[in-house]
Short mmCIF file of C-alpha atoms in Angstrom, two decimals:
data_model
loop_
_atom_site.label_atom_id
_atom_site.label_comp_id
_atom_site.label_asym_id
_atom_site.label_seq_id
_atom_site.Cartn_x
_atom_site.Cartn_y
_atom_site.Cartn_z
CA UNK A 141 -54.90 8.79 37.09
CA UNK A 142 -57.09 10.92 34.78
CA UNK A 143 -60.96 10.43 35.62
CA UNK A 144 -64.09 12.16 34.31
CA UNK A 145 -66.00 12.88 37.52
CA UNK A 146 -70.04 12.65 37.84
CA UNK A 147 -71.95 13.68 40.80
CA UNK A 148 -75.48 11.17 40.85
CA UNK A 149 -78.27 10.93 43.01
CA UNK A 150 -78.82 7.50 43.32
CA UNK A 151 -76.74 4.24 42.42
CA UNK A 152 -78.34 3.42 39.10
CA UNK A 153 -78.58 6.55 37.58
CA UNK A 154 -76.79 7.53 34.19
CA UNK A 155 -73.71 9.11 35.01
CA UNK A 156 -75.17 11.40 31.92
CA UNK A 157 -78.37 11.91 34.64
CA UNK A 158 -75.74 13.60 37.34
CA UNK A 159 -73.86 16.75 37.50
CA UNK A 160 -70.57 16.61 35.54
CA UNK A 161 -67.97 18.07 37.08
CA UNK A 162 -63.93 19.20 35.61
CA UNK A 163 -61.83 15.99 34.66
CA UNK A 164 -59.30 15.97 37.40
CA UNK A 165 -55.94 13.58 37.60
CA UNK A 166 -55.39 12.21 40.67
CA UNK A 167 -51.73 11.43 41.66
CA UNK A 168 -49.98 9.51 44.94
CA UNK A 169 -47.28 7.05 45.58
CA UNK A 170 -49.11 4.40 46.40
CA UNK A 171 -52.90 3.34 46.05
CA UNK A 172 -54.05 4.47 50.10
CA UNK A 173 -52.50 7.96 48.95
CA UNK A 174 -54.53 7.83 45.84
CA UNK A 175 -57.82 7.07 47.46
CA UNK A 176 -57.33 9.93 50.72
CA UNK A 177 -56.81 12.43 47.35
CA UNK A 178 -59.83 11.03 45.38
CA UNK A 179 -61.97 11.07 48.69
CA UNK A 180 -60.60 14.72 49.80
CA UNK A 181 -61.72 15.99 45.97
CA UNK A 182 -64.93 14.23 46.11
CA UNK A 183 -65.90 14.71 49.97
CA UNK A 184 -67.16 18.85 49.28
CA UNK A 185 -70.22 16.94 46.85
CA UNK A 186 -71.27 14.43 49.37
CA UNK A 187 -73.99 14.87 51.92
CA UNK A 188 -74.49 12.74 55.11
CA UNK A 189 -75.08 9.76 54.17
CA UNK A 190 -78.58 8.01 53.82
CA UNK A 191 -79.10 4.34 55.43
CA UNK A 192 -82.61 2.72 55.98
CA UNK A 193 -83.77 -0.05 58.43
CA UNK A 194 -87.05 -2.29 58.31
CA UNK A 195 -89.14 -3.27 54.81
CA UNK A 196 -91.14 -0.57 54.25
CA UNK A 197 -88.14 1.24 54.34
CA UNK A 198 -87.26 4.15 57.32
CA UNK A 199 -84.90 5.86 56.07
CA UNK A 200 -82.42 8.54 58.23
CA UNK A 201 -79.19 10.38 57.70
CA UNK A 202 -75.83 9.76 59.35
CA UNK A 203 -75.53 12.69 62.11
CA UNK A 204 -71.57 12.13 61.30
CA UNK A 205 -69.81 13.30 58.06
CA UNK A 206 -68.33 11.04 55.99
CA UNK A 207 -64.53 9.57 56.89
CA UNK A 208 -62.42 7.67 54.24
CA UNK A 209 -63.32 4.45 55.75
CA UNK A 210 -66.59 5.32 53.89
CA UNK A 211 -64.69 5.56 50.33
CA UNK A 212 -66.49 2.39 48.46
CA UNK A 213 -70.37 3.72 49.85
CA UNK A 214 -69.76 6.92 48.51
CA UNK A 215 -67.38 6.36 45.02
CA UNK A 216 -66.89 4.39 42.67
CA UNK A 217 -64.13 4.13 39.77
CA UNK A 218 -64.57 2.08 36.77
CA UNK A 219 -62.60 1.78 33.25
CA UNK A 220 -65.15 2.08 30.01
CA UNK A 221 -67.97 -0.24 31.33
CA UNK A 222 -66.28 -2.14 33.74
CA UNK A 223 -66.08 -1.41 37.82
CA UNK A 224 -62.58 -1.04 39.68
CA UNK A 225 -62.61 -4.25 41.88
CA UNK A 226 -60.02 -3.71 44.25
CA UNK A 227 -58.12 -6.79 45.24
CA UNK A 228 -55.37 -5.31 47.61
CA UNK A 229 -53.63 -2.15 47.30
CA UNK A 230 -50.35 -4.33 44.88
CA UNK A 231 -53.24 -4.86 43.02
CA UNK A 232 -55.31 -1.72 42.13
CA UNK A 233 -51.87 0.36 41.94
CA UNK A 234 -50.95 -2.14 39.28
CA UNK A 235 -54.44 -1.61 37.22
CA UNK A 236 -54.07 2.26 37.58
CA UNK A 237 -50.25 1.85 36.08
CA UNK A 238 -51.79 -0.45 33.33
CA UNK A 239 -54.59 2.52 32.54
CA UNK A 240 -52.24 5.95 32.90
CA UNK A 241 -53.14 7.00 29.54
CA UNK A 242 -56.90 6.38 29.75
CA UNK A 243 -59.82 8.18 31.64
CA UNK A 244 -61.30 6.60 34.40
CA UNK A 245 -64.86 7.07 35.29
CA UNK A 246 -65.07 8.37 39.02
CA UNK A 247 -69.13 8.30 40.27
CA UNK A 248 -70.00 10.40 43.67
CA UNK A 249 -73.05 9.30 45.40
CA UNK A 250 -74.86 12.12 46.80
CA UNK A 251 -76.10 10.69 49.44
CA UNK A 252 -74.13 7.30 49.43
CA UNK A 253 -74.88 3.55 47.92
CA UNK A 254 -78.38 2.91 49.75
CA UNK A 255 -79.73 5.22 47.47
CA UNK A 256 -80.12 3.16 44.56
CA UNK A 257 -82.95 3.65 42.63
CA UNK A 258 -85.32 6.45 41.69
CA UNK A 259 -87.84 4.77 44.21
CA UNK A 260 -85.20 4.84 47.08
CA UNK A 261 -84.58 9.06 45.99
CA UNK A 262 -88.27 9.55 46.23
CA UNK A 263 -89.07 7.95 49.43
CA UNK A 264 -86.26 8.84 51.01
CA UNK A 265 -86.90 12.84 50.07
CA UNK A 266 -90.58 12.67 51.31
CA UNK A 267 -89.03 10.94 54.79
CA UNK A 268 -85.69 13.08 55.56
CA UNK A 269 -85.68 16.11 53.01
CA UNK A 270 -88.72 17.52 52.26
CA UNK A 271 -91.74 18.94 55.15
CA UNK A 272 -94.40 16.70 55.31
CA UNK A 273 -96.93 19.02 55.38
CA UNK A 274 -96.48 21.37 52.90
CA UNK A 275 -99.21 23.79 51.02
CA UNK A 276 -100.09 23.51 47.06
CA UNK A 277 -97.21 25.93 46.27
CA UNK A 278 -94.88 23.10 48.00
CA UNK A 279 -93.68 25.01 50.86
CA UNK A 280 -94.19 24.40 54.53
CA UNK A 281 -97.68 24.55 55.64
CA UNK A 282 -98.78 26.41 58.68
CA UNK A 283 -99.41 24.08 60.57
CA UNK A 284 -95.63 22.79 60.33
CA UNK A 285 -95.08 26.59 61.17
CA UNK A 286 -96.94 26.79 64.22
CA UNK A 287 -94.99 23.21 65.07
CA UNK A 288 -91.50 24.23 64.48
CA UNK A 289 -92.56 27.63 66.78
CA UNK A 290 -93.36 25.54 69.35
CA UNK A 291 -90.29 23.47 69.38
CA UNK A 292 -88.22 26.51 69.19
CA UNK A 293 -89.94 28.26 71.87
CA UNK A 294 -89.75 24.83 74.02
CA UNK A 295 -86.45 24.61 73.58
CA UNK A 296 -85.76 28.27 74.08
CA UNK A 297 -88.30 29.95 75.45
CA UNK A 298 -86.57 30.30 78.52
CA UNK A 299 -83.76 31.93 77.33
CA UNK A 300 -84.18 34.35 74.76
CA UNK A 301 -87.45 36.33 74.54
CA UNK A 302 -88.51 38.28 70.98
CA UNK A 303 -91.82 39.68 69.09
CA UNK A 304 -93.66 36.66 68.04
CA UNK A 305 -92.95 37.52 64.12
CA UNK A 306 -88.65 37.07 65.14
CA UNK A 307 -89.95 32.88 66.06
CA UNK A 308 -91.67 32.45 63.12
CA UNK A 309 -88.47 33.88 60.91
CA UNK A 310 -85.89 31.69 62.56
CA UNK A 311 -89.17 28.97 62.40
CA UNK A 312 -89.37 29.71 58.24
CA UNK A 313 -85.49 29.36 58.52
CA UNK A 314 -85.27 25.94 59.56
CA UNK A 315 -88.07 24.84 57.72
CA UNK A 316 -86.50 25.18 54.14
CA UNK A 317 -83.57 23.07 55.24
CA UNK A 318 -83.90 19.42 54.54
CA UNK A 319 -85.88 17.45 57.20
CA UNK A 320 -83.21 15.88 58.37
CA UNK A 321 -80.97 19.09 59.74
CA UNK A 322 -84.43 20.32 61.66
CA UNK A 323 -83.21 18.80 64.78
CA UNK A 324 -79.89 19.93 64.64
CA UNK A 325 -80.78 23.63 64.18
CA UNK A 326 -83.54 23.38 66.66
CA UNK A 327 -80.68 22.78 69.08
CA UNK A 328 -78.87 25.52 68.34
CA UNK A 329 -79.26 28.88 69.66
CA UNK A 330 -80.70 31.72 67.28
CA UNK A 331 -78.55 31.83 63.86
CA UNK A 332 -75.86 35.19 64.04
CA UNK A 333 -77.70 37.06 61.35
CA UNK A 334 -80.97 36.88 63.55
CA UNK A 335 -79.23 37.17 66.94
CA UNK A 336 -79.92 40.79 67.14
CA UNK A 337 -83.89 40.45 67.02
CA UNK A 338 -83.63 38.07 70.74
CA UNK A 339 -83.11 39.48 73.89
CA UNK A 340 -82.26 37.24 76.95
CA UNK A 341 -84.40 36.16 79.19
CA UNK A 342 -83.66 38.32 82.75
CA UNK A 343 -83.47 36.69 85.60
CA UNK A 344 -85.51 37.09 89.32
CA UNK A 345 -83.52 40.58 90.30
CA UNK A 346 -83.60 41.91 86.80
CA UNK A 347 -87.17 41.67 86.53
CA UNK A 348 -87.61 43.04 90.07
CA UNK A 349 -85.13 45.75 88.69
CA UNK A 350 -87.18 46.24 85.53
CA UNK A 351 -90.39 46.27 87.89
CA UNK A 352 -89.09 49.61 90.32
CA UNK A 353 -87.53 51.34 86.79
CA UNK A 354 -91.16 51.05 85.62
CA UNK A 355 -92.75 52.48 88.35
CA UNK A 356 -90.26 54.63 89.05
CA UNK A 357 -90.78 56.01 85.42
CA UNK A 358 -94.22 56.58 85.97
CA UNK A 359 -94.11 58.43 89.31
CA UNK A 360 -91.10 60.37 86.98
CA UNK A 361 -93.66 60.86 84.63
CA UNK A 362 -96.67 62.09 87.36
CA UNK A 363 -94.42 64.64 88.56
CA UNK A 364 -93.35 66.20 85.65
CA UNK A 365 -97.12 66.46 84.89
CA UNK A 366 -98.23 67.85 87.81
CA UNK A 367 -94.97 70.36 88.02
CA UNK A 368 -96.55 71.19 84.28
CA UNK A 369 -100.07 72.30 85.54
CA UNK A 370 -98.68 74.36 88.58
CA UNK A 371 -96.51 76.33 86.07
CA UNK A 372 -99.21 76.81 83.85
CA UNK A 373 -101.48 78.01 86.87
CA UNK A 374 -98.60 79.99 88.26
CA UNK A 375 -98.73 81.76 84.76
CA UNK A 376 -102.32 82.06 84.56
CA UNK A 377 -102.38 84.06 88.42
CA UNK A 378 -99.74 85.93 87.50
CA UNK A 379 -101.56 87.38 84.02
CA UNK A 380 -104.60 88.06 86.44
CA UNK A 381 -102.45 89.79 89.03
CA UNK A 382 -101.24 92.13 86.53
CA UNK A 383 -104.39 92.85 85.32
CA UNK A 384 -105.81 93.35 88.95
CA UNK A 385 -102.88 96.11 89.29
CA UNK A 386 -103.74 97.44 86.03
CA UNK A 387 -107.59 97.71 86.99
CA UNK A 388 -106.59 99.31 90.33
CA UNK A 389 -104.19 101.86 88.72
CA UNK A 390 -106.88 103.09 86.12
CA UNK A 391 -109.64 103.10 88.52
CA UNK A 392 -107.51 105.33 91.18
CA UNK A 393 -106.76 107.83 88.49
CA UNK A 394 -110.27 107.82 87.31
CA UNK A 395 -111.43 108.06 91.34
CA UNK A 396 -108.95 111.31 91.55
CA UNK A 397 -110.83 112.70 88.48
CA UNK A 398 -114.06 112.34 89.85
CA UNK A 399 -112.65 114.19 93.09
CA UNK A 400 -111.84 117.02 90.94
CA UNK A 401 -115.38 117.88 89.52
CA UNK A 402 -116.97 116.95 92.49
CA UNK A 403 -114.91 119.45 94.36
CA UNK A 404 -115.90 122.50 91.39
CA UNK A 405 -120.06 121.34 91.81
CA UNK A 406 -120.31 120.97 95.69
CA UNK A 407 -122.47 124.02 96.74
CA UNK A 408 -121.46 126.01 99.31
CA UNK A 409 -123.93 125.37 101.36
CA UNK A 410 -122.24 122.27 102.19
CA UNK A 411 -119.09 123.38 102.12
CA UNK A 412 -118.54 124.63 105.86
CA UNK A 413 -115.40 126.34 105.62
CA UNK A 414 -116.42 128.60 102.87
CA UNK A 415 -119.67 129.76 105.35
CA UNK A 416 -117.01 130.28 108.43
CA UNK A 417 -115.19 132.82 105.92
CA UNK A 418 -118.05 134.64 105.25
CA UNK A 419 -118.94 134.80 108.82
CA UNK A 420 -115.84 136.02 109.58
CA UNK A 421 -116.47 139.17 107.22
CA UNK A 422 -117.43 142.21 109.39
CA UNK A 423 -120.60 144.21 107.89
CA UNK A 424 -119.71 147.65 106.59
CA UNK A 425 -122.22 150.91 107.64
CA UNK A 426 -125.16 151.03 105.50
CA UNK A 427 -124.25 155.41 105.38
CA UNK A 428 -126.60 155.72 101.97
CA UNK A 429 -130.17 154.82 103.90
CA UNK A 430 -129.06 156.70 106.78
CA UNK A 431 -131.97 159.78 107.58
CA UNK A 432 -130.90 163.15 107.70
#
């Protein structure tokens, strides 16, 4: 089975509207084996499918991928301008054999057969895919910043702790995936390229830990300080002891100077041992003044 394969948005679209992919031929025994290869080739273009309740329509997203038992909500085959009606399996293995030499038309819905119009794309985008609240540029708004921060901390506040900047990245993260996947990755734990940035949360004894390393540190820290100033003081007495010694050395010598000429000015009047000498001199006979 040859086929000329079309991705499309919605239902009604021109298959010319969608993104064209490779012609493909599809072979298999029988017409159940033909469909499980069709669906396997198509299933890497399909999202989760949309569905809607109510009138206005609420529309959501399947939170389970697709199966093959969703074939006919997510394909369809037709031949020129006419749809493959499938009768029974006899049947459509039959019409196939009929058309080997032609090109069948195989159409993917993106995001299944409730999407059918342009209208159903649109409001279904403003519910599931794009952020509500958004800024002129089109991008989430603070406000839906601030909101997916506090979800994310809510949900994990109590296990990871980080800068506030690290919540608003993982935050900015989610919030450029469709609307729809918000939830999911809320639920998760931080993404593997931004685990690094989180820290756990410790628990009673690691805080009380945490608590005596701190203080700890700072009496550490005190210590070392005051260890610090008595070496510098230590250094400062030393300098002045030296320079104490060096005083006392240069005013002995000059004090043994000062002995010296004192000794050489000291008349002898007051200088007892030189009158005791003299004393001790006896007088020689005055024989000149004697009278004849």
């Amino acid at each position: 089975m040859s086929a000329d394969i079309h991705v499309k948005d919605t239902v009604f679209a021109r298959d010319s509207s969608g993104k064209r992919l490779p012609q493909h031929v599809f072979e298999g025994p029988n017409w159940a084996a033909l469909k499980e290869t069709i669906f396997l080739h198509c299933l890497p273009h399909v999202q989760f499918r949309a569905t809607y309740t109510g009138d206005p329509r609420v529309w959501s997203v399947d939170s389970e991928k697709s199966t093959l038992s969703d074939f006919e909500s997510l394909v369809s085959i037709k031949m020129g301008r006419y749809f493959f009606k499938l009768q029974n399996d006899t049947h459509a293995m039959r019409y196939i054999t009929e058309h080997q030499a032609d090109t069948f038309t195989v159409s993917i819905f993106k995001w299944g057969n409730h999407v059918s119009t342009a209208t159903d794309l649109q409001t279904f985008q403003e519910q599931c895919i794009f952020s509500q609240a958004q800024d002129r540029a089109g991008a989430a708004a603070e406000s839906a910043h601030n909101e997916m921060i506090r979800r994310l901390k809510e949900k994990w506040g109590m296990t990871y702790t980080s800068y506030e900047a690290n919540w608003r990245m993982w935050a900015s993260r989610i919030l450029k995936l469709p609307v729809y996947q918000h939830d999911m990755h809320v639920a998760n734990p931080p993404p593997e390229i931004m685990l690094h940035l989180f820290e756990p949360v410790p628990n009673g004894a690691q805080q009380r830990n945490q608590s005596l390393q701190r203080s700890m540190t700072v009496a550490l820290d005190i210590v070392d300080s005051c260890l610090d100033g008595l070496g510098s003081l230590k250094r400062l007495v030393s300098d002045v002891v030296l320079r104490i010694e060096a005083d006392e050395s240069t005013l002995s010598t000059k004090r043994r100077v000062i002995e010296g000429f004192l000794q050489e000015i000291t008349p002898i009047a007051v200088r007892p041992d030189l009158i005791d000498l003299l004393r001790s001199i006896p007088n020689a006979d005055d024989e000149e003044h004697i009278e004849a």
